């Protein structure tokens, strides 16, 4: 048995989706016969409210008749028509009595008839958007200032204002800031707010009666020439403070040679409970500014010719010009989102006094509801030619200093390799060690120069340069083993001399004037170096040799044997002319005591 449902169940989770699907399906079936009506039903219907506008009365009448016809084919009866032109209602045959009853039930004042459209008040006679608040009777005493509200009551009052376009953001955002302050204080839901919050509450509620002064024309530019929209510009202002960040959008046209500007929409948000820097808040303002731009562009059929984004934050402009990968993910992802929808050339700097978004992020003297205020009229420079717009702090990209805030932390791991190609303990004589290394360097040099390598029948002939390279390589090996950290510190400095300030205090070389020569060997700078250029280089700058190393023992033993098993002082004197060994005398004495010839 198959059951069918002919009626949508009110309140069911699937009912809104089902209703929208049925509406759009019906419109698509008659898209060929009524293309404009089908497009309007699909794009301009919100639940059961249909809103649209046309340039002329004739076009509006044709659209209304077609929409009614398409809906009627599915059994939908569209009624309660409203328009700012009574002629349209007369020609489509709207029920005046039914309409007047609806208007009367939503009247703002006795002498003003207005209709609620998606939560906003619209006066069709004057074609104005109005604002009012309808509070329950138990909340009205809270506006007198004689009763301290609870956190729950403050939330009820603030959330009573519905402003989908953000036209009164300069007022509503401060109510949300108040809620955040109350939440931060930790007071309970049904406990009275603190005296500090109560003073802010009084300051904010005193402005509620002033909302009736807000009258925003639905028409952006009344009495305009149709050709003026060929120069339509979209201007987005963004700003942030410690408490909130905001973006506001304006349309600007050149109508008969005169600039005209009109408020479109705004978006304001409180900053997170966890405090963050002003540059981060400015960056968030830039993000919601881009999102506001996308919303305005997608929901208008008007062709925007130019876009401008205005900010008073030089840090934000510098972030947009820099490589996003240099900064932390917080900055990187948000700048990437901004640059995905805009170009750097569209962003401009304006002084704070000309940044309209500043009206919402800071209280100042309080929001103004005058229709000639900067918030509703637009910044003064928008009413001037573009040549007179502010350009005071525009800096060329190549001269702009990148901000140091939010730079990505780079962790560099520095390691020292102590492995060697030879095992020194297998050699008992200095000459054998040097000769083995010389063969190794001879082989490497022939391979790198692509020369023929000797076979087993031909023994390689070592040269003096092979022995020199072997000895230099030997010193680099043992110095990297014993003084690896000191060598890395010296390599990181720009100066080659007197760089011991970079060495750790625990280093055995911290008291020596050490440096790295051109071969990467660690040497000690002596006092006679600049004055005795005629002396050999190793005499003026002896090689630093670690005292507790097997190679050091072979070196000392070689000098001991070279000078006929001489005593300690002779060996020390000869070594000191070429090498610098910490506590050299004790090292020499200890090595000589191991000499089997001398002990015999």
Coordinates of C-alpha atoms in Angstrom, one line a residue:
X1 CA 0.0 0.0 0.0
X2 CA 1.5 3.4 -1.1
X3 CA 0.5 6.5 0.9
X4 CA 0.6 10.0 -0.6
X5 CA 0.8 13.3 1.2
X6 CA -1.3 16.0 -0.4
X7 CA -0.9 18.7 2.4
X8 CA 2.4 19.9 3.8
X9 CA 2.5 19.5 7.6
X10 CA 2.9 22.8 9.4
X11 CA 6.0 22.8 11.6
X12 CA 7.6 19.7 10.1
X13 CA 11.4 20.0 9.5
X14 CA 11.0 19.2 5.8
X15 CA 8.1 21.6 5.2
X16 CA 10.2 24.7 4.2
X17 CA 12.3 22.6 1.8
X18 CA 9.3 21.0 0.3
X19 CA 7.5 24.3 -0.2
X20 CA 10.5 25.9 -1.8
X21 CA 11.0 22.9 -4.1
X22 CA 7.3 22.9 -5.2
X23 CA 7.4 26.7 -5.8
X24 CA 10.6 26.5 -8.0
X25 CA 9.4 23.3 -9.8
X26 CA 6.2 25.1 -10.8
X27 CA 8.1 28.1 -12.0
X28 CA 10.5 26.0 -14.1
X29 CA 7.6 24.3 -15.8
X30 CA 6.4 27.7 -17.2
X31 CA 9.9 29.2 -17.7
X32 CA 9.4 29.1 -21.5
X33 CA 6.1 30.8 -21.5
X34 CA 6.8 33.3 -18.7
X35 CA 10.6 33.6 -18.5
X36 CA 10.8 36.8 -16.5
X37 CA 8.1 35.6 -14.0
X38 CA 9.8 32.3 -13.5
X39 CA 13.2 34.0 -12.9
X40 CA 11.6 36.4 -10.4
X41 CA 9.8 33.6 -8.5
X42 CA 12.9 31.5 -8.2
X43 CA 15.3 34.4 -7.2
X44 CA 13.1 36.9 -5.4
X45 CA 10.8 34.9 -3.3
X46 CA 11.6 34.3 0.4
X47 CA 9.3 31.7 1.9
X48 CA 5.9 33.2 1.0
X49 CA 7.0 36.8 0.4
X50 CA 7.7 38.0 -3.1
X51 CA 9.7 41.2 -3.6
X52 CA 10.8 42.8 -6.8
X53 CA 11.1 46.1 -8.6
X54 CA 11.0 47.5 -12.1
X55 CA 12.0 50.8 -13.7
X56 CA 8.5 51.6 -15.0
X57 CA 4.9 51.0 -13.9
X58 CA 4.2 49.1 -17.1
X59 CA 7.0 46.6 -16.5
X60 CA 6.0 46.2 -12.9
X61 CA 2.3 45.5 -13.9
X62 CA 3.3 42.9 -16.5
X63 CA 5.6 41.1 -14.0
X64 CA 3.0 41.1 -11.2
X65 CA 0.3 39.7 -13.6
X66 CA 2.7 37.0 -14.9
X67 CA 3.8 36.0 -11.4
X68 CA 0.2 35.7 -10.3
X69 CA -0.6 33.6 -13.3
X70 CA 2.3 31.2 -12.8
X71 CA 1.4 30.7 -9.1
X72 CA -2.3 30.1 -9.9
X73 CA -1.4 27.2 -12.1
X74 CA -0.1 25.3 -9.1
X75 CA -3.0 26.4 -6.9
X76 CA -1.0 29.1 -5.1
X77 CA -2.9 32.4 -4.6
X78 CA -0.7 35.4 -4.1
X79 CA -2.3 38.3 -2.4
X80 CA -1.8 41.3 -0.1
X81 CA 0.0 43.3 -2.8
X82 CA 1.8 46.5 -1.8
X83 CA 3.5 49.1 -4.0
X84 CA 4.8 52.6 -3.8
X85 CA 2.7 53.3 -6.9
X86 CA -1.1 53.1 -6.3
X87 CA -1.6 52.8 -10.0
X88 CA 0.0 49.4 -10.0
X89 CA -2.3 48.1 -7.3
X90 CA -5.3 49.4 -9.2
X91 CA -4.3 47.8 -12.5
X92 CA -3.5 44.3 -11.0
X93 CA -6.8 44.4 -9.1
X94 CA -5.4 44.2 -5.5
X95 CA -8.0 44.0 -2.8
X96 CA -7.8 47.5 -1.2
X97 CA -9.8 46.5 1.9
X98 CA -7.6 43.4 2.6
X99 CA -4.4 45.5 2.0
X100 CA -5.5 48.3 4.3
X101 CA -6.2 45.9 7.1
X102 CA -2.7 44.4 6.9
X103 CA -1.2 47.9 6.8
X104 CA -3.2 49.0 9.8
X105 CA -2.0 46.1 11.9
X106 CA 1.6 46.9 11.3
X107 CA 1.4 50.7 11.6
X108 CA 4.3 52.4 13.3
X109 CA 2.3 55.5 14.1
X110 CA -1.4 56.3 13.8
X111 CA -0.8 58.7 10.9
X112 CA 1.7 56.4 9.1
X113 CA 0.8 53.2 7.2
X114 CA 3.8 50.8 6.9
X115 CA 4.3 47.2 5.9
X116 CA 6.7 44.8 7.6
X117 CA 8.9 43.2 4.9
X118 CA 11.3 40.5 6.1
X119 CA 11.4 42.1 9.6
X120 CA 11.9 45.7 8.3
X121 CA 9.3 48.4 8.1
X122 CA 8.5 49.9 4.7
X123 CA 6.3 52.9 4.1
X124 CA 5.0 52.4 0.5
X125 CA 3.4 55.8 0.4
X126 CA 6.8 57.6 1.0
X127 CA 8.9 54.7 -0.3
X128 CA 11.0 54.7 2.9
X129 CA 12.5 52.2 5.2
X130 CA 11.6 52.8 8.9
X131 CA 12.7 51.3 12.2
X132 CA 10.8 50.6 15.3
X133 CA 10.9 48.2 18.2
X134 CA 7.9 46.4 19.7
X135 CA 8.7 45.3 23.3
X136 CA 6.6 43.3 25.6
X137 CA 4.9 45.1 28.4
X138 CA 7.2 43.7 31.1
X139 CA 10.2 45.2 29.3
X140 CA 8.9 48.8 28.9
X141 CA 9.8 49.8 32.5
X142 CA 13.4 48.9 31.8
X143 CA 13.7 51.8 29.4
X144 CA 12.8 54.4 32.0
X145 CA 16.1 54.0 33.8
X146 CA 14.6 53.3 37.2
X147 CA 14.9 49.5 37.0
X148 CA 18.2 47.7 36.8
X149 CA 17.7 44.9 34.2
X150 CA 19.1 41.4 34.4
X151 CA 21.3 39.8 31.8
X152 CA 18.4 37.9 30.3
X153 CA 16.3 41.1 30.0
X154 CA 19.2 43.0 28.3
X155 CA 19.5 40.2 25.8
X156 CA 15.8 40.3 25.0
X157 CA 15.8 44.0 24.4
X158 CA 18.9 44.0 22.2
X159 CA 17.7 41.1 20.1
X160 CA 14.3 42.9 19.5
X161 CA 16.0 44.9 16.8
X162 CA 16.0 43.3 13.4
X163 CA 18.3 44.9 10.9
X164 CA 19.3 42.5 8.1
X165 CA 21.0 45.2 6.0
X166 CA 22.9 46.7 8.9
X167 CA 21.4 50.2 8.2
X168 CA 21.5 51.0 12.0
X169 CA 24.7 49.2 12.8
X170 CA 26.1 52.3 14.5
X171 CA 23.4 51.7 17.1
X172 CA 22.9 48.0 17.3
X173 CA 26.5 47.0 17.5
X174 CA 26.9 48.9 20.8
X175 CA 24.0 46.8 22.3
X176 CA 25.9 43.7 21.3
X177 CA 29.1 45.1 22.9
X178 CA 27.1 45.7 26.1
X179 CA 26.0 42.0 26.1
X180 CA 29.6 40.9 25.7
X181 CA 30.7 43.1 28.6
X182 CA 27.9 41.7 30.8
X183 CA 28.9 38.2 29.8
X184 CA 32.5 38.9 30.6
X185 CA 31.5 40.2 34.1
X186 CA 30.2 36.7 35.0
X187 CA 26.8 37.8 36.3
X188 CA 24.0 35.2 36.3
X189 CA 21.2 35.2 33.8
X190 CA 18.6 36.5 36.3
X191 CA 20.9 38.7 38.4
X192 CA 21.0 42.5 38.0
X193 CA 23.9 43.8 35.9
X194 CA 26.7 45.8 37.5
X195 CA 26.6 49.6 38.0
X196 CA 29.2 50.1 35.3
X197 CA 27.1 48.1 32.8
X198 CA 24.0 49.8 33.9
X199 CA 25.4 53.3 33.0
X200 CA 26.2 51.9 29.5
X201 CA 22.7 50.5 29.4
X202 CA 21.2 53.8 30.1
X203 CA 23.4 55.5 27.5
X204 CA 22.3 53.0 24.9
X205 CA 18.5 52.9 25.7
X206 CA 18.2 56.7 25.6
X207 CA 18.7 56.4 21.9
X208 CA 15.9 54.0 21.3
X209 CA 13.2 56.7 20.9
X210 CA 15.4 58.4 18.3
X211 CA 15.1 55.4 16.0
X212 CA 11.8 56.8 14.7
X213 CA 13.8 59.5 13.0
X214 CA 15.5 57.0 10.7
X215 CA 14.0 57.2 7.3
X216 CA 16.1 55.6 4.5
X217 CA 14.8 55.9 0.9
X218 CA 14.4 52.5 -0.7
X219 CA 15.4 54.0 -4.0
X220 CA 19.2 54.6 -4.1
X221 CA 19.1 57.6 -6.4
X222 CA 15.6 59.2 -6.9
X223 CA 15.2 61.3 -10.1
X224 CA 18.3 60.0 -11.7
X225 CA 19.2 59.6 -15.4
X226 CA 19.4 56.0 -16.6
X227 CA 22.7 56.6 -18.2
X228 CA 24.2 57.6 -14.8
X229 CA 24.5 54.0 -13.8
X230 CA 27.1 53.5 -16.4
X231 CA 29.6 54.9 -13.9
X232 CA 28.3 52.9 -10.9
X233 CA 31.0 52.5 -8.2
X234 CA 30.9 50.4 -5.1
X235 CA 32.8 51.8 -2.1
X236 CA 33.5 49.6 0.9
X237 CA 34.9 51.1 4.2
X238 CA 36.4 48.9 6.9
X239 CA 37.5 49.7 10.4
X240 CA 38.2 48.0 13.7
X241 CA 38.7 48.9 17.4
X242 CA 39.3 46.8 20.5
X243 CA 35.5 46.2 20.8
X244 CA 34.2 45.7 17.3
X245 CA 34.9 45.8 13.6
X246 CA 32.7 47.0 10.8
X247 CA 32.3 47.3 7.0
X248 CA 29.9 49.5 5.2
X249 CA 29.0 49.7 1.5
X250 CA 28.0 52.7 -0.6
X251 CA 27.0 53.2 -4.2
X252 CA 28.3 56.2 -6.1
X253 CA 27.4 57.5 -9.5
X254 CA 28.0 60.6 -11.6
X255 CA 24.6 62.0 -12.4
X256 CA 24.6 64.8 -14.9
X257 CA 28.2 65.7 -13.9
X258 CA 27.5 65.7 -10.1
X259 CA 28.6 62.9 -7.8
X260 CA 25.8 61.2 -5.8
X261 CA 26.3 58.6 -3.0
X262 CA 23.9 56.3 -1.2
X263 CA 24.2 53.8 1.7
X264 CA 23.7 50.1 0.5
X265 CA 24.4 47.9 3.5
X266 CA 26.7 47.4 6.5
X267 CA 28.0 44.6 8.7
X268 CA 29.3 45.0 12.2
X269 CA 30.5 42.3 14.6
X270 CA 32.0 42.3 18.1
X271 CA 35.5 41.2 18.6
X272 CA 36.2 37.8 20.3
X273 CA 36.0 37.5 24.1
X274 CA 39.7 36.7 24.1
X275 CA 41.5 40.0 23.4
X276 CA 43.6 40.3 20.2
X277 CA 45.6 42.9 18.6
X278 CA 44.2 45.9 16.6
X279 CA 45.9 44.7 13.4
X280 CA 44.1 41.4 13.7
X281 CA 40.8 43.1 14.2
X282 CA 41.5 45.3 11.1
X283 CA 42.2 42.2 9.1
X284 CA 38.9 40.7 10.2
X285 CA 37.2 44.0 9.2
X286 CA 38.8 43.5 5.7
X287 CA 37.4 40.0 5.5
X288 CA 33.8 41.0 6.3
X289 CA 34.3 43.9 3.9
X290 CA 35.0 41.5 1.1
X291 CA 32.1 39.2 2.1
X292 CA 29.8 42.3 2.1
X293 CA 31.0 43.2 -1.4
X294 CA 30.2 39.7 -2.6
X295 CA 26.7 39.9 -1.1
X296 CA 26.0 43.3 -2.6
X297 CA 27.3 42.2 -6.0
X298 CA 25.4 38.9 -6.1
X299 CA 22.1 40.4 -4.9
X300 CA 22.0 43.3 -7.3
X301 CA 21.3 43.3 -11.0
X302 CA 23.1 46.6 -11.3
X303 CA 26.4 46.5 -13.2
X304 CA 29.2 47.7 -11.0
X305 CA 32.0 49.4 -13.0
X306 CA 34.5 50.0 -10.2
X307 CA 35.2 48.8 -6.7
X308 CA 37.1 50.6 -4.0
X309 CA 38.0 49.4 -0.5
X310 CA 39.0 52.0 2.1
X311 CA 40.9 51.5 5.3
X312 CA 42.9 53.6 7.7
X313 CA 45.1 50.6 8.7
X314 CA 48.6 50.7 7.0
X315 CA 49.4 47.3 8.5
X316 CA 46.4 45.8 6.7
X317 CA 47.6 47.3 3.4
X318 CA 51.1 46.1 4.0
X319 CA 49.9 42.5 4.7
X320 CA 48.0 42.5 1.4
X321 CA 51.1 43.6 -0.5
X322 CA 53.4 41.0 1.2
X323 CA 53.7 37.3 0.6
X324 CA 51.0 35.6 2.8
X325 CA 53.2 32.6 3.4
X326 CA 55.6 34.7 5.5
X327 CA 52.9 35.2 8.2
X328 CA 51.2 33.0 10.7
X329 CA 48.1 31.0 9.6
X330 CA 45.7 33.5 11.1
X331 CA 47.0 36.3 8.8
X332 CA 47.8 34.0 5.9
X333 CA 44.4 32.5 5.5
X334 CA 42.5 35.8 5.9
X335 CA 44.7 37.8 3.5
X336 CA 44.4 34.9 1.0
X337 CA 40.6 35.2 1.2
X338 CA 40.7 38.9 0.7
X339 CA 43.1 38.6 -2.3
X340 CA 41.0 35.8 -3.8
X341 CA 38.1 38.3 -4.4
X342 CA 39.9 41.6 -4.7
X343 CA 43.2 43.0 -6.1
X344 CA 45.7 45.0 -4.1
X345 CA 45.1 48.0 -6.4
X346 CA 41.5 48.2 -5.2
X347 CA 42.6 48.9 -1.6
X348 CA 43.2 52.5 -0.6
X349 CA 44.2 54.4 2.6
X350 CA 41.9 57.0 4.1
X351 CA 42.4 59.1 7.3
X352 CA 40.4 58.0 10.3
X353 CA 38.2 61.1 10.2
X354 CA 37.1 60.1 6.7
X355 CA 36.6 56.4 7.4
X356 CA 32.8 56.0 7.8
X357 CA 33.1 52.5 9.4
X358 CA 34.7 54.3 12.4
X359 CA 31.2 55.5 13.2
X360 CA 30.2 52.0 14.3
X361 CA 33.4 50.8 15.9
X362 CA 33.7 53.7 18.4
X363 CA 31.0 55.4 20.4
X364 CA 32.4 58.9 20.2
X365 CA 29.6 61.3 20.6
X366 CA 27.1 58.6 20.0
X367 CA 25.4 57.5 16.7
X368 CA 23.5 60.0 14.7
X369 CA 20.2 59.2 13.0
X370 CA 20.0 62.3 10.9
X371 CA 19.6 61.5 7.2
X372 CA 22.4 64.0 6.5
X373 CA 24.9 62.4 8.8
X374 CA 28.0 60.8 7.4
X375 CA 26.8 57.3 8.0
X376 CA 23.7 57.7 5.7
X377 CA 25.2 60.3 3.3
X378 CA 28.7 58.9 2.8
X379 CA 32.1 60.4 3.4
X380 CA 32.6 63.9 2.2
X381 CA 35.3 63.0 -0.3
X382 CA 32.8 60.7 -2.2
X383 CA 30.9 63.8 -3.2
X384 CA 34.1 65.3 -4.7
X385 CA 36.0 64.5 -7.9
X386 CA 38.3 61.5 -7.7
X387 CA 41.3 63.8 -8.1
X388 CA 40.6 65.3 -4.7
X389 CA 40.3 61.9 -2.8
X390 CA 42.8 61.4 0.0
X391 CA 46.2 59.9 -1.1
X392 CA 48.4 61.1 1.7
X393 CA 49.9 57.8 2.9
X394 CA 49.9 55.8 -0.4
X395 CA 53.3 54.2 -0.6
X396 CA 54.9 52.5 -3.6
X397 CA 55.0 48.7 -3.1
X398 CA 58.8 48.7 -3.4
X399 CA 59.1 51.3 -0.6
X400 CA 56.5 49.8 1.8
X401 CA 58.0 48.4 5.0
X402 CA 56.6 45.0 5.7
X403 CA 55.1 44.7 9.2
X404 CA 56.8 42.5 11.8
X405 CA 53.5 41.6 13.4
X406 CA 52.4 38.0 13.0
X407 CA 55.5 36.9 11.2
X408 CA 55.7 33.1 11.0
X409 CA 58.2 31.6 13.4
X410 CA 61.0 29.8 11.7
X411 CA 62.5 27.0 13.7
X412 CA 66.1 26.2 12.6
X413 CA 67.7 23.0 13.8
X414 CA 71.4 23.3 13.8
X415 CA 73.4 20.1 14.0
X416 CA 77.0 19.3 14.0
X417 CA 78.3 16.2 12.2
X418 CA 81.2 14.5 14.0
X419 CA 81.6 11.4 11.8
X420 CA 85.0 11.0 10.1
X421 CA 86.2 9.0 7.2
X422 CA 89.1 7.5 9.2
X423 CA 89.4 5.8 12.6
X424 CA 92.3 7.7 14.1
X425 CA 93.0 5.1 16.8
X426 CA 94.2 2.6 14.2
X427 CA 97.3 4.8 13.5
X428 CA 100.3 4.9 15.8
X429 CA 102.4 7.4 13.8
X430 CA 101.5 10.9 12.6
X431 CA 103.2 10.2 9.2
X432 CA 101.0 7.2 8.5
X433 CA 97.8 9.1 9.3
X434 CA 98.8 12.0 7.0
X435 CA 99.8 9.7 4.2
X436 CA 96.5 7.7 4.3
X437 CA 94.6 11.0 4.1
X438 CA 96.8 12.2 1.3
X439 CA 95.9 9.1 -0.8
X440 CA 92.2 9.7 -0.1
X441 CA 92.4 13.4 -1.2
X442 CA 94.5 12.4 -4.2
X443 CA 91.7 9.9 -5.3
X444 CA 89.0 12.5 -4.7
X445 CA 90.8 15.2 -6.7
X446 CA 91.4 12.9 -9.7
X447 CA 87.7 11.8 -9.7
X448 CA 86.5 15.4 -9.5
X449 CA 88.8 16.4 -12.4
X450 CA 87.7 13.3 -14.4
X451 CA 91.3 12.1 -14.7
X452 CA 92.1 8.4 -15.1
X453 CA 92.3 6.6 -11.8
X454 CA 95.4 4.4 -11.3
X455 CA 94.8 0.6 -11.5
X456 CA 96.3 -2.0 -9.2
X457 CA 99.3 -2.2 -11.4
X458 CA 99.9 1.5 -11.3
X459 CA 100.5 3.1 -7.8
X460 CA 99.4 6.7 -7.4
X461 CA 102.1 9.3 -7.0
X462 CA 101.4 11.7 -4.2
X463 CA 102.2 15.3 -4.6
X464 CA 103.0 18.0 -2.0
X465 CA 99.5 19.5 -2.5
X466 CA 98.0 16.1 -1.5
X467 CA 99.8 16.3 1.8
X468 CA 98.8 19.9 2.4
X469 CA 95.2 19.1 1.6
X470 CA 95.4 16.0 3.9
X471 CA 96.7 18.1 6.9
X472 CA 94.1 20.8 6.4
X473 CA 91.3 18.2 6.1
X474 CA 92.5 16.5 9.3
X475 CA 92.3 19.8 11.3
X476 CA 88.8 20.5 10.0
X477 CA 87.7 17.0 11.1
X478 CA 89.0 17.1 14.6
X479 CA 87.9 20.7 15.1
X480 CA 84.4 19.9 14.0
X481 CA 84.4 17.1 16.5
X482 CA 85.6 19.1 19.4
X483 CA 84.5 22.7 18.6
X484 CA 81.4 22.2 16.4
X485 CA 79.2 24.7 18.2
X486 CA 81.9 27.3 18.2
X487 CA 82.5 26.9 14.5
X488 CA 78.8 27.2 13.7
X489 CA 78.6 30.4 15.8
X490 CA 81.6 31.9 14.0
X491 CA 80.1 31.0 10.6
X492 CA 76.9 32.8 11.5
X493 CA 78.7 36.1 12.1
X494 CA 79.5 38.7 9.4
X495 CA 82.9 39.5 10.8
X496 CA 85.9 37.2 10.7
X497 CA 87.7 38.5 13.7
X498 CA 86.9 39.3 17.3
X499 CA 83.7 37.4 17.2
X500 CA 84.1 35.7 20.6
X501 CA 81.0 37.6 21.8
X502 CA 78.9 35.0 19.9
X503 CA 80.5 32.0 21.8
X504 CA 78.9 30.5 24.8
X505 CA 80.5 31.4 28.2
X506 CA 81.1 27.7 28.8
X507 CA 83.2 27.4 25.7
X508 CA 86.9 26.7 26.2
X509 CA 87.7 29.2 23.4
X510 CA 85.7 32.1 24.9
X511 CA 88.9 33.8 26.1
X512 CA 90.7 33.4 22.8
X513 CA 90.5 35.7 19.8
X514 CA 89.4 32.9 17.4
X515 CA 88.4 33.1 13.8
X516 CA 88.0 30.8 10.7
X517 CA 90.5 31.1 7.9
X518 CA 89.7 30.7 4.2
X519 CA 90.1 26.9 4.5
X520 CA 87.6 26.7 7.4
X521 CA 90.3 26.0 10.0
X522 CA 89.9 27.5 13.4
X523 CA 92.8 29.7 14.3
X524 CA 93.8 32.1 17.0
X525 CA 94.5 35.7 16.2
X526 CA 97.7 36.9 17.9
X527 CA 98.9 40.4 18.8
X528 CA 101.8 40.4 16.3
X529 CA 99.6 39.6 13.3
X530 CA 99.2 43.1 11.9
X531 CA 102.8 44.2 12.7
X532 CA 104.7 41.1 11.6
X533 CA 103.5 40.3 8.1
X534 CA 107.0 38.9 7.2
X535 CA 106.4 35.9 9.6
X536 CA 104.7 32.8 8.3
X537 CA 100.9 32.8 8.5
X538 CA 100.8 29.8 10.9
X539 CA 103.2 31.6 13.2
X540 CA 101.1 34.7 13.4
X541 CA 97.8 32.8 13.6
X542 CA 98.4 29.3 15.1
X543 CA 95.9 26.5 14.6
X544 CA 93.8 25.7 17.6
X545 CA 94.2 22.0 18.5
X546 CA 92.0 20.3 21.2
X547 CA 94.0 19.0 24.2
X548 CA 92.1 15.7 24.8
X549 CA 92.2 14.2 21.3
X550 CA 94.1 11.2 20.0
X551 CA 95.4 13.2 17.0
X552 CA 96.9 15.7 19.4
X553 CA 98.8 12.9 21.1
X554 CA 100.2 11.8 17.7
X555 CA 101.2 15.4 16.9
X556 CA 103.0 15.9 20.2
X557 CA 104.7 12.5 19.8
X558 CA 105.9 13.4 16.3
X559 CA 107.5 16.6 17.5
X560 CA 109.1 14.7 20.5
X561 CA 110.6 12.2 18.1
X562 CA 111.6 14.8 15.5
X563 CA 113.8 16.6 18.0
X564 CA 115.5 13.5 19.3
X565 CA 113.2 12.7 22.1
X566 CA 113.7 16.2 23.5
X567 CA 112.5 17.4 26.8
X568 CA 109.2 19.1 27.6
X569 CA 110.2 22.7 27.1
X570 CA 111.8 22.1 23.7
X571 CA 108.7 20.3 22.4
X572 CA 106.4 23.1 23.8
X573 CA 108.5 25.8 22.2
X574 CA 108.4 24.1 18.7
X575 CA 104.7 23.3 18.9
X576 CA 103.8 26.9 20.0
X577 CA 105.1 28.3 16.8
X578 CA 102.4 26.5 14.8
X579 CA 99.7 25.4 17.1
X580 CA 97.7 26.6 20.1
X581 CA 96.9 23.7 22.5
X582 CA 95.1 24.5 25.8
X583 CA 97.3 23.6 28.7
X584 CA 100.0 22.6 26.3
X585 CA 102.8 21.9 28.8
X586 CA 100.7 19.3 30.7
X587 CA 99.6 17.7 27.4
X588 CA 103.2 17.4 26.2
X589 CA 104.4 16.1 29.6
X590 CA 101.7 13.4 29.6
X591 CA 102.5 12.3 26.1
X592 CA 106.3 12.1 26.7
X593 CA 105.6 9.9 29.7
X594 CA 104.1 7.4 27.3
X595 CA 107.1 7.2 25.0
X596 CA 108.5 3.7 25.2
X597 CA 111.9 4.8 24.0
X598 CA 112.3 7.3 26.8
X599 CA 111.0 4.9 29.4
X600 CA 113.5 2.3 28.4

